Amino acid sequence: MELLHQSCQLQHQILLEKYGGDKDLSKVRTFFNSNHVEPNSKDGYRLMKEAEKLPTYSTI
C-alpha cells in the first residue's frame, strides 16, 4: 500500500512538472473534475497514466 502511495505521489509530481511546474495546476484539477475522478483514486491513477501519453490535457 505504501509503495502505491509513493507511486501516486511520484506520478502527481511528474504531471505537475510536465505541465508547467505548478503553473497549470488548475488545468490538472479541471481535467480530473471534468472526468469526475479523484486524483488519489485507482481511477485517477489510471487516468494519469493515460493522460501521460497525450501531449496536453484537453477539457473539451
PDB file with one MODEL, atoms N, CA, C and O in Angstrom:
MODEL        1
ATOM      1  N   MET A   1       0.826  -1.186   0.000  1.00  0.00           N
ATOM      2  CA  MET A   1       0.000   0.000   0.000  1.00  0.00           C
ATOM      3  C   MET A   1       0.874   1.255   0.000  1.00  0.00           C
ATOM      4  O   MET A   1       0.597   2.221  -0.711  1.00  0.00           O
ATOM      5  N   GLU A   2       1.920   1.220   0.801  1.00  0.00           N
ATOM      6  CA  GLU A   2       2.824   2.370   0.866  1.00  0.00           C
ATOM      7  C   GLU A   2       3.510   2.612  -0.479  1.00  0.00           C
ATOM      8  O   GLU A   2       3.696   3.759  -0.885  1.00  0.00           O
ATOM      9  N   LEU A   3       3.885   1.537  -1.166  1.00  0.00           N
ATOM     10  CA  LEU A   3       4.515   1.689  -2.484  1.00  0.00           C
ATOM     11  C   LEU A   3       3.554   2.314  -3.485  1.00  0.00           C
ATOM     12  O   LEU A   3       3.959   3.136  -4.307  1.00  0.00           O
ATOM     13  N   LEU A   4       2.291   1.931  -3.422  1.00  0.00           N
ATOM     14  CA  LEU A   4       1.285   2.521  -4.305  1.00  0.00           C
ATOM     15  C   LEU A   4       1.140   4.006  -4.013  1.00  0.00           C
ATOM     16  O   LEU A   4       1.050   4.818  -4.934  1.00  0.00           O
ATOM     17  N   HIS A   5       1.117   4.360  -2.740  1.00  0.00           N
ATOM     18  CA  HIS A   5       1.011   5.766  -2.345  1.00  0.00           C
ATOM     19  C   HIS A   5       2.210   6.562  -2.864  1.00  0.00           C
ATOM     20  O   HIS A   5       2.042   7.662  -3.392  1.00  0.00           O
ATOM     21  N   GLN A   6       3.400   6.019  -2.718  1.00  0.00           N
ATOM     22  CA  GLN A   6       4.605   6.689  -3.211  1.00  0.00           C
ATOM     23  C   GLN A   6       4.567   6.818  -4.726  1.00  0.00           C
ATOM     24  O   GLN A   6       4.988   7.833  -5.281  1.00  0.00           O
ATOM     25  N   SER A   7       4.063   5.791  -5.390  1.00  0.00           N
ATOM     26  CA  SER A   7       3.952   5.825  -6.841  1.00  0.00           C
ATOM     27  C   SER A   7       2.985   6.917  -7.282  1.00  0.00           C
ATOM     28  O   SER A   7       3.249   7.624  -8.255  1.00  0.00           O
ATOM     29  N   CYS A   8       1.873   7.058  -6.578  1.00  0.00           N
ATOM     30  CA  CYS A   8       0.902   8.110  -6.897  1.00  0.00           C
ATOM     31  C   CYS A   8       1.521   9.489  -6.697  1.00  0.00           C
ATOM     32  O   CYS A   8       1.336  10.381  -7.524  1.00  0.00           O
ATOM     33  N   GLN A   9       2.251   9.661  -5.610  1.00  0.00           N
ATOM     34  CA  GLN A   9       2.905  10.945  -5.360  1.00  0.00           C
ATOM     35  C   GLN A   9       3.889  11.269  -6.472  1.00  0.00           C
ATOM     36  O   GLN A   9       3.964  12.410  -6.927  1.00  0.00           O
ATOM     37  N   LEU A  10       4.637  10.274  -6.907  1.00  0.00           N
ATOM     38  CA  LEU A  10       5.599  10.472  -7.983  1.00  0.00           C
ATOM     39  C   LEU A  10       4.880  10.848  -9.275  1.00  0.00           C
ATOM     40  O   LEU A  10       5.323  11.746  -9.990  1.00  0.00           O
ATOM     41  N   GLN A  11       3.774  10.168  -9.578  1.00  0.00           N
ATOM     42  CA  GLN A  11       3.009  10.480 -10.791  1.00  0.00           C
ATOM     43  C   GLN A  11       2.462  11.899 -10.740  1.00  0.00           C
ATOM     44  O   GLN A  11       2.497  12.613 -11.742  1.00  0.00           O
ATOM     45  N   HIS A  12       1.955  12.316  -9.574  1.00  0.00           N
ATOM     46  CA  HIS A  12       1.471  13.691  -9.424  1.00  0.00           C
ATOM     47  C   HIS A  12       2.596  14.682  -9.696  1.00  0.00           C
ATOM     48  O   HIS A  12       2.406  15.662 -10.417  1.00  0.00           O
ATOM     49  N   GLN A  13       3.757  14.427  -9.122  1.00  0.00           N
ATOM     50  CA  GLN A  13       4.899  15.323  -9.289  1.00  0.00           C
ATOM     51  C   GLN A  13       5.323  15.400 -10.749  1.00  0.00           C
ATOM     52  O   GLN A  13       5.598  16.485 -11.261  1.00  0.00           O
ATOM     53  N   ILE A  14       5.379  14.256 -11.420  1.00  0.00           N
ATOM     54  CA  ILE A  14       5.754  14.226 -12.838  1.00  0.00           C
ATOM     55  C   ILE A  14       4.775  15.043 -13.664  1.00  0.00           C
ATOM     56  O   ILE A  14       5.184  15.824 -14.522  1.00  0.00           O
ATOM     57  N   LEU A  15       3.476  14.864 -13.408  1.00  0.00           N
ATOM     58  CA  LEU A  15       2.470  15.613 -14.163  1.00  0.00           C
ATOM     59  C   LEU A  15       2.579  17.108 -13.911  1.00  0.00           C
ATOM     60  O   LEU A  15       2.486  17.906 -14.844  1.00  0.00           O
ATOM     61  N   LEU A  16       2.776  17.491 -12.655  1.00  0.00           N
ATOM     62  CA  LEU A  16       2.874  18.915 -12.340  1.00  0.00           C
ATOM     63  C   LEU A  16       4.106  19.544 -12.985  1.00  0.00           C
ATOM     64  O   LEU A  16       4.046  20.669 -13.482  1.00  0.00           O
ATOM     65  N   GLU A  17       5.214  18.821 -12.978  1.00  0.00           N
ATOM     66  CA  GLU A  17       6.423  19.345 -13.616  1.00  0.00           C
ATOM     67  C   GLU A  17       6.263  19.392 -15.130  1.00  0.00           C
ATOM     68  O   GLU A  17       6.713  20.333 -15.784  1.00  0.00           O
ATOM     69  N   LYS A  18       5.618  18.364 -15.678  1.00  0.00           N
ATOM     70  CA  LYS A  18       5.437  18.280 -17.130  1.00  0.00           C
ATOM     71  C   LYS A  18       4.559  19.414 -17.647  1.00  0.00           C
ATOM     72  O   LYS A  18       4.798  19.943 -18.732  1.00  0.00           O
ATOM     73  N   TYR A  19       3.555  19.783 -16.880  1.00  0.00           N
ATOM     74  CA  TYR A  19       2.620  20.804 -17.335  1.00  0.00           C
ATOM     75  C   TYR A  19       2.881  22.150 -16.675  1.00  0.00           C
ATOM     76  O   TYR A  19       1.949  22.812 -16.220  1.00  0.00           O
ATOM     77  N   GLY A  20       4.127  22.550 -16.624  1.00  0.00           N
ATOM     78  CA  GLY A  20       4.473  23.907 -16.237  1.00  0.00           C
ATOM     79  C   GLY A  20       4.892  24.113 -14.800  1.00  0.00           C
ATOM     80  O   GLY A  20       4.864  25.245 -14.317  1.00  0.00           O
ATOM     81  N   GLY A  21       5.273  23.079 -14.109  1.00  0.00           N
ATOM     82  CA  GLY A  21       5.778  23.245 -12.746  1.00  0.00           C
ATOM     83  C   GLY A  21       4.816  23.982 -11.843  1.00  0.00           C
ATOM     84  O   GLY A  21       5.168  25.039 -11.320  1.00  0.00           O
ATOM     85  N   ASP A  22       3.627  23.473 -11.638  1.00  0.00           N
ATOM     86  CA  ASP A  22       2.569  24.018 -10.781  1.00  0.00           C
ATOM     87  C   ASP A  22       1.812  25.181 -11.422  1.00  0.00           C
ATOM     88  O   ASP A  22       0.758  25.566 -10.916  1.00  0.00           O
ATOM     89  N   LYS A  23       2.313  25.750 -12.515  1.00  0.00           N
ATOM     90  CA  LYS A  23       1.618  26.885 -13.123  1.00  0.00           C
ATOM     91  C   LYS A  23       0.293  26.465 -13.736  1.00  0.00           C
ATOM     92  O   LYS A  23      -0.641  27.265 -13.794  1.00  0.00           O
ATOM     93  N   ASP A  24       0.197  25.209 -14.198  1.00  0.00           N
ATOM     94  CA  ASP A  24      -1.024  24.729 -14.830  1.00  0.00           C
ATOM     95  C   ASP A  24      -1.806  23.792 -13.918  1.00  0.00           C
ATOM     96  O   ASP A  24      -2.556  22.938 -14.390  1.00  0.00           O
ATOM     97  N   LEU A  25      -1.628  23.954 -12.615  1.00  0.00           N
ATOM     98  CA  LEU A  25      -2.319  23.093 -11.666  1.00  0.00           C
ATOM     99  C   LEU A  25      -3.825  23.177 -11.846  1.00  0.00           C
ATOM    100  O   LEU A  25      -4.517  22.172 -11.686  1.00  0.00           O
ATOM    101  N   SER A  26      -4.346  24.346 -12.174  1.00  0.00           N
ATOM    102  CA  SER A  26      -5.790  24.477 -12.380  1.00  0.00           C
ATOM    103  C   SER A  26      -6.248  23.628 -13.558  1.00  0.00           C
ATOM    104  O   SER A  26      -7.363  23.107 -13.538  1.00  0.00           O
ATOM    105  N   LYS A  27      -5.414  23.478 -14.582  1.00  0.00           N
ATOM    106  CA  LYS A  27      -5.767  22.623 -15.720  1.00  0.00           C
ATOM    107  C   LYS A  27      -5.809  21.158 -15.298  1.00  0.00           C
ATOM    108  O   LYS A  27      -6.661  20.396 -15.753  1.00  0.00           O
ATOM    109  N   VAL A  28      -4.880  20.771 -14.423  1.00  0.00           N
ATOM    110  CA  VAL A  28      -4.863  19.399 -13.926  1.00  0.00           C
ATOM    111  C   VAL A  28      -6.132  19.136 -13.121  1.00  0.00           C
ATOM    112  O   VAL A  28      -6.780  18.105 -13.304  1.00  0.00           O
ATOM    113  N   ARG A  29      -6.491  20.062 -12.230  1.00  0.00           N
ATOM    114  CA  ARG A  29      -7.714  19.901 -11.429  1.00  0.00           C
ATOM    115  C   ARG A  29      -8.943  19.855 -12.322  1.00  0.00           C
ATOM    116  O   ARG A  29      -9.829  19.025 -12.115  1.00  0.00           O
ATOM    117  N   THR A  30      -9.007  20.740 -13.313  1.00  0.00           N
ATOM    118  CA  THR A  30     -10.137  20.771 -14.239  1.00  0.00           C
ATOM    119  C   THR A  30     -10.243  19.457 -14.996  1.00  0.00           C
ATOM    120  O   THR A  30     -11.340  18.945 -15.215  1.00  0.00           O
ATOM    121  N   PHE A  31      -9.101  18.914 -15.392  1.00  0.00           N
ATOM    122  CA  PHE A  31      -9.068  17.644 -16.112  1.00  0.00           C
ATOM    123  C   PHE A  31      -9.704  16.535 -15.276  1.00  0.00           C
ATOM    124  O   PHE A  31     -10.551  15.793 -15.773  1.00  0.00           O
ATOM    125  N   PHE A  32      -9.300  16.420 -14.011  1.00  0.00           N
ATOM    126  CA  PHE A  32      -9.865  15.386 -13.147  1.00  0.00           C
ATOM    127  C   PHE A  32     -11.339  15.655 -12.856  1.00  0.00           C
ATOM    128  O   PHE A  32     -12.151  14.729 -12.876  1.00  0.00           O
ATOM    129  N   ASN A  33     -11.690  16.901 -12.588  1.00  0.00           N
ATOM    130  CA  ASN A  33     -13.084  17.237 -12.301  1.00  0.00           C
ATOM    131  C   ASN A  33     -13.983  16.954 -13.491  1.00  0.00           C
ATOM    132  O   ASN A  33     -15.100  16.468 -13.315  1.00  0.00           O
ATOM    133  N   SER A  34     -13.520  17.249 -14.699  1.00  0.00           N
ATOM    134  CA  SER A  34     -14.341  17.016 -15.887  1.00  0.00           C
ATOM    135  C   SER A  34     -14.550  15.531 -16.136  1.00  0.00           C
ATOM    136  O   SER A  34     -15.516  15.137 -16.790  1.00  0.00           O
ATOM    137  N   ASN A  35     -13.648  14.707 -15.617  1.00  0.00           N
ATOM    138  CA  ASN A  35     -13.784  13.258 -15.741  1.00  0.00           C
ATOM    139  C   ASN A  35     -14.429  12.638 -14.502  1.00  0.00           C
ATOM    140  O   ASN A  35     -14.584  11.419 -14.424  1.00  0.00           O
ATOM    141  N   HIS A  36     -14.803  13.477 -13.536  1.00  0.00           N
ATOM    142  CA  HIS A  36     -15.445  13.032 -12.291  1.00  0.00           C
ATOM    143  C   HIS A  36     -14.609  11.955 -11.596  1.00  0.00           C
ATOM    144  O   HIS A  36     -15.122  10.915 -11.185  1.00  0.00           O
ATOM    145  N   VAL A  37     -13.311  12.234 -11.479  1.00  0.00           N
ATOM    146  CA  VAL A  37     -12.373  11.286 -10.880  1.00  0.00           C
ATOM    147  C   VAL A  37     -11.528  12.010  -9.843  1.00  0.00           C
ATOM    148  O   VAL A  37     -11.065  13.128 -10.074  1.00  0.00           O
ATOM    149  N   GLU A  38     -11.332  11.363  -8.699  1.00  0.00           N
ATOM    150  CA  GLU A  38     -10.426  11.884  -7.680  1.00  0.00           C
ATOM    151  C   GLU A  38      -8.996  11.524  -8.078  1.00  0.00           C
ATOM    152  O   GLU A  38      -8.733  10.375  -8.432  1.00  0.00           O
ATOM    153  N   PRO A  39      -8.067  12.480  -8.028  1.00  0.00           N
ATOM    154  CA  PRO A  39      -6.683  12.189  -8.425  1.00  0.00           C
ATOM    155  C   PRO A  39      -6.026  11.081  -7.606  1.00  0.00           C
ATOM    156  O   PRO A  39      -5.156  10.381  -8.123  1.00  0.00           O
ATOM    157  N   ASN A  40      -6.414  10.903  -6.348  1.00  0.00           N
ATOM    158  CA  ASN A  40      -5.770   9.913  -5.480  1.00  0.00           C
ATOM    159  C   ASN A  40      -6.437   8.547  -5.508  1.00  0.00           C
ATOM    160  O   ASN A  40      -6.109   7.686  -4.692  1.00  0.00           O
ATOM    161  N   SER A  41      -7.366   8.333  -6.431  1.00  0.00           N
ATOM    162  CA  SER A  41      -8.048   7.045  -6.513  1.00  0.00           C
ATOM    163  C   SER A  41      -7.385   6.148  -7.557  1.00  0.00           C
ATOM    164  O   SER A  41      -6.499   6.583  -8.292  1.00  0.00           O
ATOM    165  N   LYS A  42      -7.829   4.888  -7.611  1.00  0.00           N
ATOM    166  CA  LYS A  42      -7.318   3.971  -8.629  1.00  0.00           C
ATOM    167  C   LYS A  42      -7.661   4.486 -10.022  1.00  0.00           C
ATOM    168  O   LYS A  42      -6.840   4.415 -10.937  1.00  0.00           O
ATOM    169  N   ASP A  43      -8.879   5.005 -10.180  1.00  0.00           N
ATOM    170  CA  ASP A  43      -9.272   5.568 -11.474  1.00  0.00           C
ATOM    171  C   ASP A  43      -8.426   6.788 -11.812  1.00  0.00           C
ATOM    172  O   ASP A  43      -8.086   7.010 -12.974  1.00  0.00           O
ATOM    173  N   GLY A  44      -8.090   7.572 -10.806  1.00  0.00           N
ATOM    174  CA  GLY A  44      -7.236   8.733 -11.020  1.00  0.00           C
ATOM    175  C   GLY A  44      -5.854   8.326 -11.497  1.00  0.00           C
ATOM    176  O   GLY A  44      -5.280   8.959 -12.383  1.00  0.00           O
ATOM    177  N   TYR A  45      -5.331   7.280 -10.912  1.00  0.00           N
ATOM    178  CA  TYR A  45      -4.017   6.776 -11.320  1.00  0.00           C
ATOM    179  C   TYR A  45      -4.064   6.290 -12.767  1.00  0.00           C
ATOM    180  O   TYR A  45      -3.164   6.579 -13.556  1.00  0.00           O
ATOM    181  N   ARG A  46      -5.129   5.544 -13.112  1.00  0.00           N
ATOM    182  CA  ARG A  46      -5.295   5.051 -14.481  1.00  0.00           C
ATOM    183  C   ARG A  46      -5.393   6.216 -15.460  1.00  0.00           C
ATOM    184  O   ARG A  46      -4.783   6.197 -16.528  1.00  0.00           O
ATOM    185  N   LEU A  47      -6.168   7.225 -15.081  1.00  0.00           N
ATOM    186  CA  LEU A  47      -6.344   8.398 -15.927  1.00  0.00           C
ATOM    187  C   LEU A  47      -5.023   9.145 -16.117  1.00  0.00           C
ATOM    188  O   LEU A  47      -4.740   9.638 -17.209  1.00  0.00           O
ATOM    189  N   MET A  48      -4.215   9.230 -15.055  1.00  0.00           N
ATOM    190  CA  MET A  48      -2.909   9.888 -15.165  1.00  0.00           C
ATOM    191  C   MET A  48      -2.004   9.136 -16.133  1.00  0.00           C
ATOM    192  O   MET A  48      -1.305   9.749 -16.941  1.00  0.00           O
ATOM    193  N   LYS A  49      -2.017   7.806 -16.050  1.00  0.00           N
ATOM    194  CA  LYS A  49      -1.177   7.019 -16.948  1.00  0.00           C
ATOM    195  C   LYS A  49      -1.605   7.228 -18.390  1.00  0.00           C
ATOM    196  O   LYS A  49      -0.759   7.345 -19.277  1.00  0.00           O
ATOM    197  N   GLU A  50      -2.914   7.277 -18.635  1.00  0.00           N
ATOM    198  CA  GLU A  50      -3.418   7.509 -19.987  1.00  0.00           C
ATOM    199  C   GLU A  50      -3.089   8.924 -20.450  1.00  0.00           C
ATOM    200  O   GLU A  50      -2.697   9.124 -21.600  1.00  0.00           O
ATOM    201  N   ALA A  51      -3.243   9.901 -19.569  1.00  0.00           N
ATOM    202  CA  ALA A  51      -3.002  11.302 -19.928  1.00  0.00           C
ATOM    203  C   ALA A  51      -1.529  11.560 -20.198  1.00  0.00           C
ATOM    204  O   ALA A  51      -1.182  12.442 -20.984  1.00  0.00           O
ATOM    205  N   GLU A  52      -0.668  10.795 -19.552  1.00  0.00           N
ATOM    206  CA  GLU A  52       0.763  10.979 -19.750  1.00  0.00           C
ATOM    207  C   GLU A  52       1.161  10.681 -21.185  1.00  0.00           C
ATOM    208  O   GLU A  52       2.177  11.185 -21.665  1.00  0.00           O
ATOM    209  N   LYS A  53       0.372   9.866 -21.875  1.00  0.00           N
ATOM    210  CA  LYS A  53       0.646   9.535 -23.267  1.00  0.00           C
ATOM    211  C   LYS A  53       0.222  10.663 -24.199  1.00  0.00           C
ATOM    212  O   LYS A  53       0.664  10.723 -25.346  1.00  0.00           O
ATOM    213  N   LEU A  54      -0.637  11.560 -23.707  1.00  0.00           N
ATOM    214  CA  LEU A  54      -1.130  12.666 -24.518  1.00  0.00           C
ATOM    215  C   LEU A  54      -0.166  13.845 -24.448  1.00  0.00           C
ATOM    216  O   LEU A  54       0.538  14.001 -23.450  1.00  0.00           O
ATOM    217  N   PRO A  55      -0.118  14.674 -25.484  1.00  0.00           N
ATOM    218  CA  PRO A  55       0.773  15.834 -25.436  1.00  0.00           C
ATOM    219  C   PRO A  55       0.319  16.895 -24.438  1.00  0.00           C
ATOM    220  O   PRO A  55       1.159  17.542 -23.814  1.00  0.00           O
ATOM    221  N   THR A  56      -0.996  17.089 -24.271  1.00  0.00           N
ATOM    222  CA  THR A  56      -1.531  18.063 -23.317  1.00  0.00           C
ATOM    223  C   THR A  56      -2.860  17.562 -22.788  1.00  0.00           C
ATOM    224  O   THR A  56      -3.476  16.667 -23.366  1.00  0.00           O
ATOM    225  N   TYR A  57      -3.297  18.152 -21.679  1.00  0.00           N
ATOM    226  CA  TYR A  57      -4.630  17.872 -21.171  1.00  0.00           C
ATOM    227  C   TYR A  57      -5.645  18.586 -22.039  1.00  0.00           C
ATOM    228  O   TYR A  57      -5.405  19.699 -22.507  1.00  0.00           O
ATOM    229  N   SER A  58      -6.761  17.951 -22.249  1.00  0.00           N
ATOM    230  CA  SER A  58      -7.833  18.576 -23.016  1.00  0.00           C
ATOM    231  C   SER A  58      -9.125  18.453 -22.226  1.00  0.00           C
ATOM    232  O   SER A  58      -9.514  17.351 -21.839  1.00  0.00           O
ATOM    233  N   THR A  59      -9.793  19.576 -21.982  1.00  0.00           N
ATOM    234  CA  THR A  59     -11.057  19.548 -21.246  1.00  0.00           C
ATOM    235  C   THR A  59     -12.243  19.616 -22.192  1.00  0.00           C
ATOM    236  O   THR A  59     -13.390  19.686 -21.751  1.00  0.00           O
ATOM    237  N   ILE A  60     -11.975  19.595 -23.475  1.00  0.00           N
ATOM    238  CA  ILE A  60     -13.056  19.670 -24.470  1.00  0.00           C
ATOM    239  C   ILE A  60     -13.528  18.286 -24.815  1.00  0.00           C
ATOM    240  O   ILE A  60     -14.433  18.130 -25.635  1.00  0.00           O
TER     241      ILE A  60
ENDMDL
END
